[in-house]
Amino acid sequence: MDPRSIFLLAALIGGAVLPVQVALNSLLKIYVGQPMQVTFISYLAGTFASLSICFLAQYPLPALT
């Protein structure tokens, strides 16, 4: 697959998922009540998702030197 096609596909998927995230954040605000707590939960979920992708893709850890 052409690298340009991969980037276009990633942009398309990212744009399609954005309204879903907005809807989930709105529902989460109803249950949690505080906007800052919703922000924290959203970033925490994104961090866990990113770490999971890196773990599953078996990216090496960066060097500490």
mmCIF file of C-alpha atoms in Angstrom:
data_model
loop_
_atom_site.group_PDB
_atom_site.id
_atom_site.type_symbol
_atom_site.label_atom_id
_atom_site.label_comp_id
_atom_site.label_asym_id
_atom_site.label_seq_id
_atom_site.Cartn_x
_atom_site.Cartn_y
_atom_site.Cartn_z
ATOM 1 C CA MET A 1 0.000 0.000 0.000
ATOM 2 C CA ASP A 2 1.248 3.465 -0.897
ATOM 3 C CA PRO A 3 2.395 5.529 2.152
ATOM 4 C CA ARG A 4 0.235 8.419 1.006
ATOM 5 C CA SER A 5 -2.823 6.151 1.009
ATOM 6 C CA ILE A 6 -2.071 5.095 4.577
ATOM 7 C CA PHE A 7 -1.962 8.730 5.713
ATOM 8 C CA LEU A 8 -5.188 9.527 3.883
ATOM 9 C CA LEU A 9 -6.883 6.503 5.436
ATOM 10 C CA ALA A 10 -5.656 7.510 8.910
ATOM 11 C CA ALA A 11 -7.017 11.033 8.406
ATOM 12 C CA LEU A 12 -10.361 9.651 7.244
ATOM 13 C CA ILE A 13 -10.653 7.343 10.246
ATOM 14 C CA GLY A 14 -9.614 10.135 12.616
ATOM 15 C CA GLY A 15 -12.252 12.434 11.177
ATOM 16 C CA ALA A 16 -14.907 9.743 11.416
ATOM 17 C CA VAL A 17 -14.101 8.991 15.062
ATOM 18 C CA LEU A 18 -14.135 12.633 16.191
ATOM 19 C CA PRO A 19 -17.960 12.957 16.428
ATOM 20 C CA VAL A 20 -18.052 9.727 18.430
ATOM 21 C CA GLN A 21 -15.562 11.162 20.923
ATOM 22 C CA VAL A 22 -17.615 14.345 21.264
ATOM 23 C CA ALA A 23 -20.746 12.301 21.961
ATOM 24 C CA LEU A 24 -18.953 10.131 24.519
ATOM 25 C CA ASN A 25 -17.524 13.184 26.277
ATOM 26 C CA SER A 26 -21.002 14.724 26.447
ATOM 27 C CA LEU A 27 -22.436 11.557 27.987
ATOM 28 C CA LEU A 28 -19.518 11.320 30.378
ATOM 29 C CA LYS A 29 -20.132 14.899 31.543
ATOM 30 C CA ILE A 30 -23.700 13.939 32.452
ATOM 31 C CA TYR A 31 -22.452 11.084 34.651
ATOM 32 C CA VAL A 32 -19.366 12.770 36.138
ATOM 33 C CA GLY A 33 -20.595 16.348 36.323
ATOM 34 C CA GLN A 34 -17.261 18.197 36.312
ATOM 35 C CA PRO A 35 -15.653 19.231 32.997
ATOM 36 C CA MET A 36 -12.081 18.896 34.303
ATOM 37 C CA GLN A 37 -12.722 15.351 35.493
ATOM 38 C CA VAL A 38 -14.179 14.479 32.093
ATOM 39 C CA THR A 39 -11.062 15.936 30.457
ATOM 40 C CA PHE A 40 -8.825 13.864 32.722
ATOM 41 C CA ILE A 41 -10.763 10.662 32.001
ATOM 42 C CA SER A 42 -10.671 11.358 28.258
ATOM 43 C CA TYR A 43 -6.902 11.949 28.227
ATOM 44 C CA LEU A 44 -6.320 8.911 30.436
ATOM 45 C CA ALA A 45 -8.319 6.717 28.047
ATOM 46 C CA GLY A 46 -6.370 8.122 25.081
ATOM 47 C CA THR A 47 -3.079 7.450 26.839
ATOM 48 C CA PHE A 48 -4.055 3.858 27.574
ATOM 49 C CA ALA A 49 -5.203 3.386 23.979
ATOM 50 C CA SER A 50 -1.909 4.770 22.612
ATOM 51 C CA LEU A 51 0.156 2.613 24.955
ATOM 52 C CA SER A 52 -1.880 -0.440 23.975
ATOM 53 C CA ILE A 53 -1.253 0.206 20.282
ATOM 54 C CA CYS A 54 2.481 0.645 20.923
ATOM 55 C CA PHE A 55 2.549 -2.563 22.972
ATOM 56 C CA LEU A 56 0.645 -4.573 20.373
ATOM 57 C CA ALA A 57 2.797 -3.196 17.544
ATOM 58 C CA GLN A 58 5.883 -4.129 19.618
ATOM 59 C CA TYR A 59 7.610 -0.770 19.358
ATOM 60 C CA PRO A 60 10.922 -0.793 21.261
ATOM 61 C CA LEU A 61 11.371 1.357 24.344
ATOM 62 C CA PRO A 62 13.516 4.468 23.811
ATOM 63 C CA ALA A 63 17.074 4.461 25.110
ATOM 64 C CA LEU A 64 17.657 6.292 28.385
ATOM 65 C CA THR A 65 21.072 7.613 27.339
#
